[in-house]
PDB file of C-alpha atoms and ligand atoms in Angstrom:
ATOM      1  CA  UNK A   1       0.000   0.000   0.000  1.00 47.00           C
ATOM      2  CA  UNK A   2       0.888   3.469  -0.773  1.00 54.00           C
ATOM      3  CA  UNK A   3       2.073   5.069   2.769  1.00 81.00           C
ATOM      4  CA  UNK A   4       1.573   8.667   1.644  1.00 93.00           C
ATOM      5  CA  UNK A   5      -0.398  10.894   4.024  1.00 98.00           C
ATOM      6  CA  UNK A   6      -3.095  11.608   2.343  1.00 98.00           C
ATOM      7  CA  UNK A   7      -4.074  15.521   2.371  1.00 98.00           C
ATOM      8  CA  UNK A   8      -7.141  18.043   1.548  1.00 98.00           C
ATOM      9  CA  UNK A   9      -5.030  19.819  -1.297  1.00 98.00           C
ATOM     10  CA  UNK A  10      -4.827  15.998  -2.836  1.00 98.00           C
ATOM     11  CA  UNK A  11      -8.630  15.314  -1.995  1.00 98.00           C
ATOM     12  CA  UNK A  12      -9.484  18.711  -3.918  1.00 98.00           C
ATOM     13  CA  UNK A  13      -8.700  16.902  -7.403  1.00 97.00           C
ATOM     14  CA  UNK A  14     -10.520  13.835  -6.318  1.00 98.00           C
ATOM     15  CA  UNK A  15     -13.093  13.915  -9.105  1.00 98.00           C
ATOM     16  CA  UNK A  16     -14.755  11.075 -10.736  1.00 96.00           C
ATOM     17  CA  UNK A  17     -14.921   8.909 -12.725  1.00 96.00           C
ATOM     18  CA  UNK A  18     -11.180   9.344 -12.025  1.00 97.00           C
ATOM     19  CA  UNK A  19     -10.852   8.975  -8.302  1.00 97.00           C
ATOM     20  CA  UNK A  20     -13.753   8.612  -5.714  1.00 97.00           C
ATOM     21  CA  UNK A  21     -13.524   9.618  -2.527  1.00 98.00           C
ATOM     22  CA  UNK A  22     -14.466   7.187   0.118  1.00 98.00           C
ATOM     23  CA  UNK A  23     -15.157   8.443   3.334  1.00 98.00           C
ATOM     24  CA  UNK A  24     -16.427   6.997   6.806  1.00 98.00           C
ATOM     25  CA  UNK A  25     -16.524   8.055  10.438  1.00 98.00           C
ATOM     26  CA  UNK A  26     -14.700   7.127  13.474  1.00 98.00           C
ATOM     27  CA  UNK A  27     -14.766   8.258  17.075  1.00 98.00           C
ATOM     28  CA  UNK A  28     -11.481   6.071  18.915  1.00 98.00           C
ATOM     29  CA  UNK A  29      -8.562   4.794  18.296  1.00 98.00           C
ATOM     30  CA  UNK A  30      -9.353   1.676  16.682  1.00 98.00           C
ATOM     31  CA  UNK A  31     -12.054   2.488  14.320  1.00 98.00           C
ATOM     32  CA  UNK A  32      -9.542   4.983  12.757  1.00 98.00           C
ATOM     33  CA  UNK A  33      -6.808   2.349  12.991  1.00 98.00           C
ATOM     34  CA  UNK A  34      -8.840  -0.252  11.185  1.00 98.00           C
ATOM     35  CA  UNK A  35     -10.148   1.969   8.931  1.00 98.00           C
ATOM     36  CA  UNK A  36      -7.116   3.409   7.694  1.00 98.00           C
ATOM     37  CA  UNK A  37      -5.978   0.427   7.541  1.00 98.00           C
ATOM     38  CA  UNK A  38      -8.321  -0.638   4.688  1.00 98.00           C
ATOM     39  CA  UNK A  39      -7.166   2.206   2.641  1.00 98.00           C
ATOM     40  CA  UNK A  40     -10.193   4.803   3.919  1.00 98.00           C
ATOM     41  CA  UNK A  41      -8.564   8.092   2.457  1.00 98.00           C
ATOM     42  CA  UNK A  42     -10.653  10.794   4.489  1.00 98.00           C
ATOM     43  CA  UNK A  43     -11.669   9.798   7.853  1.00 99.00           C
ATOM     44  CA  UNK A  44     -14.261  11.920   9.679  1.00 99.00           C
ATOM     45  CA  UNK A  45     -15.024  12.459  13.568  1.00 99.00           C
ATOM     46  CA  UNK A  46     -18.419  13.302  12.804  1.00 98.00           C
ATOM     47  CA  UNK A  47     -20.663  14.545  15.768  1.00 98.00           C
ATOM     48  CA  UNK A  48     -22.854  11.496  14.725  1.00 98.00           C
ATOM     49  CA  UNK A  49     -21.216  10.446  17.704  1.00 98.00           C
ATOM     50  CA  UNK A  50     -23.684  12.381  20.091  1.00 98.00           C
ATOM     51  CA  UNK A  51     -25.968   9.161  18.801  1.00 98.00           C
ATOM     52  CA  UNK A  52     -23.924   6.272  17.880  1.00 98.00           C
ATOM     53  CA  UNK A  53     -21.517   6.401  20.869  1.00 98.00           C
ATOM     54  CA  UNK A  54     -23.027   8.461  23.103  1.00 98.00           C
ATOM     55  CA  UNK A  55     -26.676   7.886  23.167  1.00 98.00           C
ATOM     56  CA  UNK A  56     -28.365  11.177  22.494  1.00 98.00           C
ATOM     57  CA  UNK A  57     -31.244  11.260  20.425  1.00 97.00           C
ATOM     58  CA  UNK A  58     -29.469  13.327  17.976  1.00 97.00           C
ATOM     59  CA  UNK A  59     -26.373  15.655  17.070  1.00 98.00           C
ATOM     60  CA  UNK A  60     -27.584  19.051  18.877  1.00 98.00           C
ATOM     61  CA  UNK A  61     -26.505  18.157  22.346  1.00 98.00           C
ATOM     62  CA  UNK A  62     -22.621  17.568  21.693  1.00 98.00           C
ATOM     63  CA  UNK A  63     -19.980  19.417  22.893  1.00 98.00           C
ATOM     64  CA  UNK A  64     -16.491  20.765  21.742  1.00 98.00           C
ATOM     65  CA  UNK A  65     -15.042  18.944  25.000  1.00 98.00           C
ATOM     66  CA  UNK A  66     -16.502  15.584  23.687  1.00 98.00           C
ATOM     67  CA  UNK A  67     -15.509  16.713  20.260  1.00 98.00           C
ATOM     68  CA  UNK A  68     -12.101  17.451  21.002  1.00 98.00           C
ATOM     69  CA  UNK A  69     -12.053  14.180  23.132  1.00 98.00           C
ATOM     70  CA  UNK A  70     -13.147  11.809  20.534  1.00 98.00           C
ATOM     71  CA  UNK A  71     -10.561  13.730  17.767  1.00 99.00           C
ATOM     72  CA  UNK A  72      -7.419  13.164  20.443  1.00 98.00           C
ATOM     73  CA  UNK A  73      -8.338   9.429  20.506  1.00 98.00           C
ATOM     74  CA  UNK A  74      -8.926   9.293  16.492  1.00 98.00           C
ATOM     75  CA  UNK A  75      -5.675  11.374  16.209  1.00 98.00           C
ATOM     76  CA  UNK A  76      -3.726   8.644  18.078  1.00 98.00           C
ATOM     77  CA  UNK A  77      -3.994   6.038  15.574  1.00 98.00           C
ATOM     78  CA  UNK A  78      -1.648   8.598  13.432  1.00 98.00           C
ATOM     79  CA  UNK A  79      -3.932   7.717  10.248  1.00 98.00           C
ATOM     80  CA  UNK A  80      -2.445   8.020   6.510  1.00 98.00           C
ATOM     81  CA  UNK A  81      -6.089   9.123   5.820  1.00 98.00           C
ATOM     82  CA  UNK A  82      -6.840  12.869   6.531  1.00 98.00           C
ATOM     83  CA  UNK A  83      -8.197  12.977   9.741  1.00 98.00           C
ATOM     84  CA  UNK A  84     -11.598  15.781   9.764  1.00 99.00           C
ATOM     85  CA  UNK A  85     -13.420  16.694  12.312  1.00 99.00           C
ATOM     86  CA  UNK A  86     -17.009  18.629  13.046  1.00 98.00           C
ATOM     87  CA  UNK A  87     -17.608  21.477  14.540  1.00 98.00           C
ATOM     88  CA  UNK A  88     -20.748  21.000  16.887  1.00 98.00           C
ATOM     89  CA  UNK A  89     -23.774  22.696  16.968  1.00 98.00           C
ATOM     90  CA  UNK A  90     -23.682  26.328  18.114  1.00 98.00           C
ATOM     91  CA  UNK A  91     -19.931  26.114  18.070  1.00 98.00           C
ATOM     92  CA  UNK A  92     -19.509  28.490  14.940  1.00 98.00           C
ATOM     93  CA  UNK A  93     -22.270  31.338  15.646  1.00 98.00           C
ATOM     94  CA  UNK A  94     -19.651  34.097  14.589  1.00 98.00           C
ATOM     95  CA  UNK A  95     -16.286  34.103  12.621  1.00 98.00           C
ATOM     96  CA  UNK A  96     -14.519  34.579  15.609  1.00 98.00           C
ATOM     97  CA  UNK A  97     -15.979  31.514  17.729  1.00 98.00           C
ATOM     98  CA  UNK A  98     -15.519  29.197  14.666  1.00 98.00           C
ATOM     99  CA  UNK A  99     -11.883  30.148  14.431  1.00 98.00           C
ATOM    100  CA  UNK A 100     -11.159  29.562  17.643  1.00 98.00           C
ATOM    101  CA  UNK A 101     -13.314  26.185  17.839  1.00 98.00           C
ATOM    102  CA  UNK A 102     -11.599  25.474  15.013  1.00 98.00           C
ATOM    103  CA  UNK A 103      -8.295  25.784  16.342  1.00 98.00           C
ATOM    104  CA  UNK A 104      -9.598  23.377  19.727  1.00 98.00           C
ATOM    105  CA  UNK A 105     -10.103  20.938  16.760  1.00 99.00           C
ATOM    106  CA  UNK A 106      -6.376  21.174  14.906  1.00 98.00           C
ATOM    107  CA  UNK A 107      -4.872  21.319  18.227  1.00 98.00           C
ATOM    108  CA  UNK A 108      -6.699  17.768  19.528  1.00 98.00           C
ATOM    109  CA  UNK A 109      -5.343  16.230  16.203  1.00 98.00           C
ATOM    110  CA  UNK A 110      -7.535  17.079  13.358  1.00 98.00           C
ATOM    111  CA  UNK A 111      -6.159  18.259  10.139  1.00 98.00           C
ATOM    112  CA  UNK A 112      -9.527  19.474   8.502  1.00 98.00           C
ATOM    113  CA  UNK A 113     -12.687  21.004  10.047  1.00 98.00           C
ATOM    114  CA  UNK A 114     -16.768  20.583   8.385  1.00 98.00           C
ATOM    115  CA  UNK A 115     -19.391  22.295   9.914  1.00 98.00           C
ATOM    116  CA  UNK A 116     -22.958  22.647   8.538  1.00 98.00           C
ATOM    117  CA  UNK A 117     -24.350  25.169   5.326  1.00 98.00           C
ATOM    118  CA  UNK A 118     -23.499  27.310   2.764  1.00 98.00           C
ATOM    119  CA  UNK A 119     -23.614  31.369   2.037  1.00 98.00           C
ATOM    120  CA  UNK A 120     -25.223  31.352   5.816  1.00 98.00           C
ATOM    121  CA  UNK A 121     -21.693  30.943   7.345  1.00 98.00           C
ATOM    122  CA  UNK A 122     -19.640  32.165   4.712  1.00 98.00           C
ATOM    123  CA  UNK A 123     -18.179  34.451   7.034  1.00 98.00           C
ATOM    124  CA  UNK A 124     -17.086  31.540   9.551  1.00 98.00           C
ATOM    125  CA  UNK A 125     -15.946  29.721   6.883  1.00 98.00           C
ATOM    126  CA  UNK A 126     -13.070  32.387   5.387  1.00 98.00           C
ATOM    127  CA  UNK A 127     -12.078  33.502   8.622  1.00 98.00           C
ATOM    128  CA  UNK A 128     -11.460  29.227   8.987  1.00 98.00           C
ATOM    129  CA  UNK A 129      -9.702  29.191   6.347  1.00 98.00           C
ATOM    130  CA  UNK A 130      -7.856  32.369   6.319  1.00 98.00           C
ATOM    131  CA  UNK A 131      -6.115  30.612   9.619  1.00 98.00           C
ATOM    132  CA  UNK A 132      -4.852  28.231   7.010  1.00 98.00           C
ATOM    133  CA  UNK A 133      -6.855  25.352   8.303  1.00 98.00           C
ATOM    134  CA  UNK A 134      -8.532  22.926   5.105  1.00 98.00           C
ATOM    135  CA  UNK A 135     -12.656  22.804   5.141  1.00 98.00           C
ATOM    136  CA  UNK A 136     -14.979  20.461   4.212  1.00 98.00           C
ATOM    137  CA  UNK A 137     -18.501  21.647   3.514  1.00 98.00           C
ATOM    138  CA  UNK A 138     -21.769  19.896   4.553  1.00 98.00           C
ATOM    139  CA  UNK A 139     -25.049  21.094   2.031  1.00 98.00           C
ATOM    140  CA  UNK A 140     -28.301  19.305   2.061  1.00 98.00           C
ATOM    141  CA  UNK A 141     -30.313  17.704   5.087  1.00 97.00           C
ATOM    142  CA  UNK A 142     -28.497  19.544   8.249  1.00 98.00           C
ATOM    143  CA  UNK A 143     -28.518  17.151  11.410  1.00 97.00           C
ATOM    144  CA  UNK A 144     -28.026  20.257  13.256  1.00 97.00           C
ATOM    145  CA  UNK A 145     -30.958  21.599  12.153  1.00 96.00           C
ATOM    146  CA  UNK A 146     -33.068  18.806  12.539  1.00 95.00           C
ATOM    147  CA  UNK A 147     -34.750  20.260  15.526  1.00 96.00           C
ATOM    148  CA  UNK A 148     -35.983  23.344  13.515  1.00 94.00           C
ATOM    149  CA  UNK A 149     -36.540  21.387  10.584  1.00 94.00           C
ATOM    150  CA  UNK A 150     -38.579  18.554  12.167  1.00 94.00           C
ATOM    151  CA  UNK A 151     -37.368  15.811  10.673  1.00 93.00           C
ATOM    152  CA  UNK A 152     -34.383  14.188   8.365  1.00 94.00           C
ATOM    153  CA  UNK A 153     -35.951  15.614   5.209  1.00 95.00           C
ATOM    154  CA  UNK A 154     -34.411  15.051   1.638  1.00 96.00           C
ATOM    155  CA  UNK A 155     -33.572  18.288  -0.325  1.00 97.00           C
ATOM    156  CA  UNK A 156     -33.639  19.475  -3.818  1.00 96.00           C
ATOM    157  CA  UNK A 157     -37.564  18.575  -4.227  1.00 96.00           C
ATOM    158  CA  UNK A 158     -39.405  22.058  -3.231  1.00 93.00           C
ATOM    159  CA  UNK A 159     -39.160  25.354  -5.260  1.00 92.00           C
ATOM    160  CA  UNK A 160     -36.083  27.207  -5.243  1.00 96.00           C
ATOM    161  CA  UNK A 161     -33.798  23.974  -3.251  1.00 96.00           C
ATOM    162  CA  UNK A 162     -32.228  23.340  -6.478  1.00 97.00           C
ATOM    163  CA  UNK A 163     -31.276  26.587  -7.079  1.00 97.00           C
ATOM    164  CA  UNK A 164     -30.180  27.512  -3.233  1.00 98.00           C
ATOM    165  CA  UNK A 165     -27.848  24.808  -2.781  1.00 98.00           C
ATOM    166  CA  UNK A 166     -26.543  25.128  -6.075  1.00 98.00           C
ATOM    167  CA  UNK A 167     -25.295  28.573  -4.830  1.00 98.00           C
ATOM    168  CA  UNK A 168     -24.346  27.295  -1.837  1.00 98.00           C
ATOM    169  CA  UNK A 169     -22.272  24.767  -3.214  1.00 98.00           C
ATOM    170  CA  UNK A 170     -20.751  27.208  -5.873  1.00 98.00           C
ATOM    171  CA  UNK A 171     -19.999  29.244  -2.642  1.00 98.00           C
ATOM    172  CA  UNK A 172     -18.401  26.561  -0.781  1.00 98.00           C
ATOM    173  CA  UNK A 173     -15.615  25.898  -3.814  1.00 98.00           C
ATOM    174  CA  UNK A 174     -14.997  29.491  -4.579  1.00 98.00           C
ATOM    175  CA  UNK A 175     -14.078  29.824  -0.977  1.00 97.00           C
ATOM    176  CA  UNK A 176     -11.617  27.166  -1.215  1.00 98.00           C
ATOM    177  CA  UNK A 177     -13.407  24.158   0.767  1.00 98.00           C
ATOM    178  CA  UNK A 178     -11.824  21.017  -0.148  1.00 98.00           C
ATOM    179  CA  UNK A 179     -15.143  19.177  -1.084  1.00 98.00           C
ATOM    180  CA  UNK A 180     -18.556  19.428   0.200  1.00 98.00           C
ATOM    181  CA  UNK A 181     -20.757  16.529   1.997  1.00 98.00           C
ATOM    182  CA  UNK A 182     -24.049  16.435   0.319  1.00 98.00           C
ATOM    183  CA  UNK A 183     -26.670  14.580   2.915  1.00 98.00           C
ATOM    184  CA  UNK A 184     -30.185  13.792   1.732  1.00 98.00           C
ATOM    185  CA  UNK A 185     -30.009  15.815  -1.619  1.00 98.00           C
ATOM    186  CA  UNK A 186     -32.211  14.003  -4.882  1.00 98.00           C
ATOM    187  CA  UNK A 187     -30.051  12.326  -6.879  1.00 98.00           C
ATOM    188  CA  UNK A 188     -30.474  14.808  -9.585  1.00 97.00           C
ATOM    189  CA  UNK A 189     -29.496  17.467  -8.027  1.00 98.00           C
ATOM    190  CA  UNK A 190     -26.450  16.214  -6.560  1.00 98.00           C
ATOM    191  CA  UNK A 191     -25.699  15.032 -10.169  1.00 98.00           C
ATOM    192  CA  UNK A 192     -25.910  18.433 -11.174  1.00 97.00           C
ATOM    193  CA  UNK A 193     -23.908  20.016  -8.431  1.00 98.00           C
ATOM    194  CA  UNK A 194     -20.988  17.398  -8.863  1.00 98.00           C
ATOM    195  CA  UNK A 195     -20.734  18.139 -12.628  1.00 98.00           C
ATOM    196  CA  UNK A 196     -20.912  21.975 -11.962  1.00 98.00           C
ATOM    197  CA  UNK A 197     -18.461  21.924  -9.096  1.00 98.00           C
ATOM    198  CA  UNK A 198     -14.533  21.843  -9.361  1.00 98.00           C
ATOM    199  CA  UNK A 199     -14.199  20.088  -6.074  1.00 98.00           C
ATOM    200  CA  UNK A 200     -15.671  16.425  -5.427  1.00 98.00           C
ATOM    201  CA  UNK A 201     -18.856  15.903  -3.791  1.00 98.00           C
ATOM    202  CA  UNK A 202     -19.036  13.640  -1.221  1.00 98.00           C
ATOM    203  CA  UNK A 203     -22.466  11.872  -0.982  1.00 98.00           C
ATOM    204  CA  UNK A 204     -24.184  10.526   1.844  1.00 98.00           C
ATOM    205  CA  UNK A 205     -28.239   9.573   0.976  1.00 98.00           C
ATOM    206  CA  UNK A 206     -28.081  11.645  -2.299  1.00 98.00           C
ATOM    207  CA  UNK A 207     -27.647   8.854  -4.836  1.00 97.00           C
ATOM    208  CA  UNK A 208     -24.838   7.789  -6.971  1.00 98.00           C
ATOM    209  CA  UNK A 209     -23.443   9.973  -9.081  1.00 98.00           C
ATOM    210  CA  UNK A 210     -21.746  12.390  -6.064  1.00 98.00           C
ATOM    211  CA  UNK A 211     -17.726  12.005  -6.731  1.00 98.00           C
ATOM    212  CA  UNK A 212     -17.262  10.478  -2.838  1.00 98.00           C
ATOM    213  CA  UNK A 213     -19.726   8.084  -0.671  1.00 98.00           C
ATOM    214  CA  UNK A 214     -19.313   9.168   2.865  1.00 98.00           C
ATOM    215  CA  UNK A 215     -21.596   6.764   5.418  1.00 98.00           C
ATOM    216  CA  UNK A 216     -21.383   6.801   9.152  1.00 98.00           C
ATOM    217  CA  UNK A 217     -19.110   3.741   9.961  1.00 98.00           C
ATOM    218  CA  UNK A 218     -21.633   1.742  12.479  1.00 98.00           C
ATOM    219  CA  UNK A 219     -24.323   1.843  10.118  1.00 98.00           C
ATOM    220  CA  UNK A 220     -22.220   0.210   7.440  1.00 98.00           C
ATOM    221  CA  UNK A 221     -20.902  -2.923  10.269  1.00 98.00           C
ATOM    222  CA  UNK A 222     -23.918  -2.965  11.795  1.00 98.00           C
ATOM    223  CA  UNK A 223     -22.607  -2.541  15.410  1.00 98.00           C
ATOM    224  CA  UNK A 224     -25.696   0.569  15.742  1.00 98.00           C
ATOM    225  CA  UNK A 225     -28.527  -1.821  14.957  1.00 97.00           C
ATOM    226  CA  UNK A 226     -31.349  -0.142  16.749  1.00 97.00           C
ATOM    227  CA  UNK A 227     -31.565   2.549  13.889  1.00 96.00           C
ATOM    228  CA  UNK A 228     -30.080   2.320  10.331  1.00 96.00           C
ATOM    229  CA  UNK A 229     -30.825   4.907   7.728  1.00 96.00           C
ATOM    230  CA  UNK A 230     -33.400   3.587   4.429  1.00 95.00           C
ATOM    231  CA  UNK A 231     -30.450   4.605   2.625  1.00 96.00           C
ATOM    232  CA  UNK A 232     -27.645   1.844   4.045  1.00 98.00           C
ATOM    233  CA  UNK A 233     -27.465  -1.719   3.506  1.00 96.00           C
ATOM    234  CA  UNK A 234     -25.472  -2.852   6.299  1.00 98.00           C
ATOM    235  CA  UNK A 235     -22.406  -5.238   4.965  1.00 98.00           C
ATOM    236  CA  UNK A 236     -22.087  -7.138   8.008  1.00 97.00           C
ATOM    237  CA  UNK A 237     -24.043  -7.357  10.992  1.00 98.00           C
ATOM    238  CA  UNK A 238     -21.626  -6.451  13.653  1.00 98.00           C
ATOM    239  CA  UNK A 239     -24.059  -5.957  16.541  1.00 98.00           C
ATOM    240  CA  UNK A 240     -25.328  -9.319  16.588  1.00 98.00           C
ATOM    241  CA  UNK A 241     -21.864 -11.008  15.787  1.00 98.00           C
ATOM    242  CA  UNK A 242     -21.151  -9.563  19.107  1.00 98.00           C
ATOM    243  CA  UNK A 243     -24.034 -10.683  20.618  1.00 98.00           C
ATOM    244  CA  UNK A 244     -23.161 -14.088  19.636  1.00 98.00           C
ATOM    245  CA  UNK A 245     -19.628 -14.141  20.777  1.00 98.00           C
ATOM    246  CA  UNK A 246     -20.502 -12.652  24.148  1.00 98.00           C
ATOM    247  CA  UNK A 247     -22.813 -15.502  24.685  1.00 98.00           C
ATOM    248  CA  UNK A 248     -20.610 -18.123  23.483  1.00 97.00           C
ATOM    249  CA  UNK A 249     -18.236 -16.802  26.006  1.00 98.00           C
ATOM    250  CA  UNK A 250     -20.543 -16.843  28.580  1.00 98.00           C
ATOM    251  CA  UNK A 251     -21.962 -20.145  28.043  1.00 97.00           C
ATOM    252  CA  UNK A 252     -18.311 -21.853  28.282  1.00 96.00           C
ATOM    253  CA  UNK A 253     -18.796 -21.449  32.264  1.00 96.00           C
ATOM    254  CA  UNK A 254     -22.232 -19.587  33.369  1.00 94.00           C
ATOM    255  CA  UNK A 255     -24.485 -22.500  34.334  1.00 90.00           C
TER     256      UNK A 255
HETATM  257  O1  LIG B   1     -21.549  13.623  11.757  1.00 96.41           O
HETATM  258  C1  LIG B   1     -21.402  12.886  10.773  1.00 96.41           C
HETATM  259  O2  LIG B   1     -21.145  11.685  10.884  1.00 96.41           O
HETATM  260  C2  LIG B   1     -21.551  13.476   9.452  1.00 96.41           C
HETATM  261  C3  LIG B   1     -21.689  12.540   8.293  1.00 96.41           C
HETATM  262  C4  LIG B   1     -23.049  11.987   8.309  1.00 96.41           C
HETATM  263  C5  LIG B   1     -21.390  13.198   7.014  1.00 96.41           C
HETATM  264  O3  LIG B   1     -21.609  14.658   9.329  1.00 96.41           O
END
């Protein structure tokens, strides 16, 4: 395997068909160790973890301190992958707080930061990235926002969606984002947006024609079975593997 540490100004030329970009999450020290392992080039602590590690009912009540924990235990496994990380909810109200969350971030081992929308925090976003510090956008559904919004809902079906994250998108590249996640968008529209953007798309939910898959790493192993997204099929069932084992264990010697 090719050693080479993988960075964002490499990932910006991902486009396909010529390269993909395939992405997953990890939260610890072994995830990102196995997954790099397998050759994942872009690694993401997402703050999917306020659900699939630590039980909340969704991303909103996470914290930079659990942030920053989970990236120092990712960081450890020294990955050849480029090691991202989210910026939680209300962590990046002004330019100023998303800098210095930002820098929490680097400083706990990340080497890119992603936080949620377009034109709506372009001002975060340059002052990120006028620190030097590589961004990945996130367009579409917005866990963040899933309070406000109600619901996971997919994008690019009402009046005017199309056209707004189109912009938002165009927005994101011009800045100098390194690719943008596109959750829950119709597969046309991410179509269009990866053939009018410079930068690959990375799709999670929004079909296949995004540059990049990106999928949240227990959903794909199956070790989160108590909720799986429509849009996953699971390619092993880790949580009941475990299950099995445990019991096997137990039944050596429990009477
Ligand atoms: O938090 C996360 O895991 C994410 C992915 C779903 C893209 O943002």
């Amino acid at each position: 395997m090719n050693e080479k540490k993988i960075t964002a100004t490499e990932l910006r030329g991902w486009k396909a068909p010529a390269r993909r970009v395939a992405a997953l999450t990890a939260y610890d020290y072994p995830m990102t160790r196995l997954l790099d392992e397998a050759g994942v080039p872009l690694i993401l602590v997402g703050d999917s973890l306020g659900m699939v590690v630590l039980g909340y009912p969704d991303t909103t009540p996470v914290t930079m301190e659990e942030m920053e924990h989970h990236v120092r235990a990712a960081a450890r496994a020294k990955p050849r992958a480029l090691l991202a990380a989210d910026l939680p909810y209300r962590g990046y109200e002004t330019p100023r707080q998303a800098v210095a969350n930002a820098r929490r971030l680097i400083a706990a081992g990340a080497e890119a930061v992603k936080a949620e929308g377009g034109r709506a925090i372009r001002p975060q976003i340059e002052a990120i990235m006028e620190e030097g510090i590589p961004y990945l956008g996130h367009l579409g559904m917005l866990p963040q926002s899933v309070r406000v919004e109600g619901g996971y809902h997919i994008k690019g079906r009402k009046p005017g969606e199309q056209e707004a994250l189109v912009e938002d998108a165009a927005t994101l590249a011009e800045i100098g984002a390194f690719g943008v996640v596109l959750e829950l968008v119709t597969p046309a529209v991410s179509a269009e947006i990866t053939r009018l953007l410079p930068i690959p798309t990375i799709g999670i939910g929004s079909g296949p024609d995004c540059d990049g898959q990106i999928l949240v790493t227990p959903d794909l192993v199956g070790t989160f079975p108590w909720f799986t997204p429509r849009f996953v099929k699971p390619l092993m069932n880790g949580g009941a593997e475990m299950k099995e084992a445990v019991q096997k264990w137990m039944h050596n010697f429990v009477p």
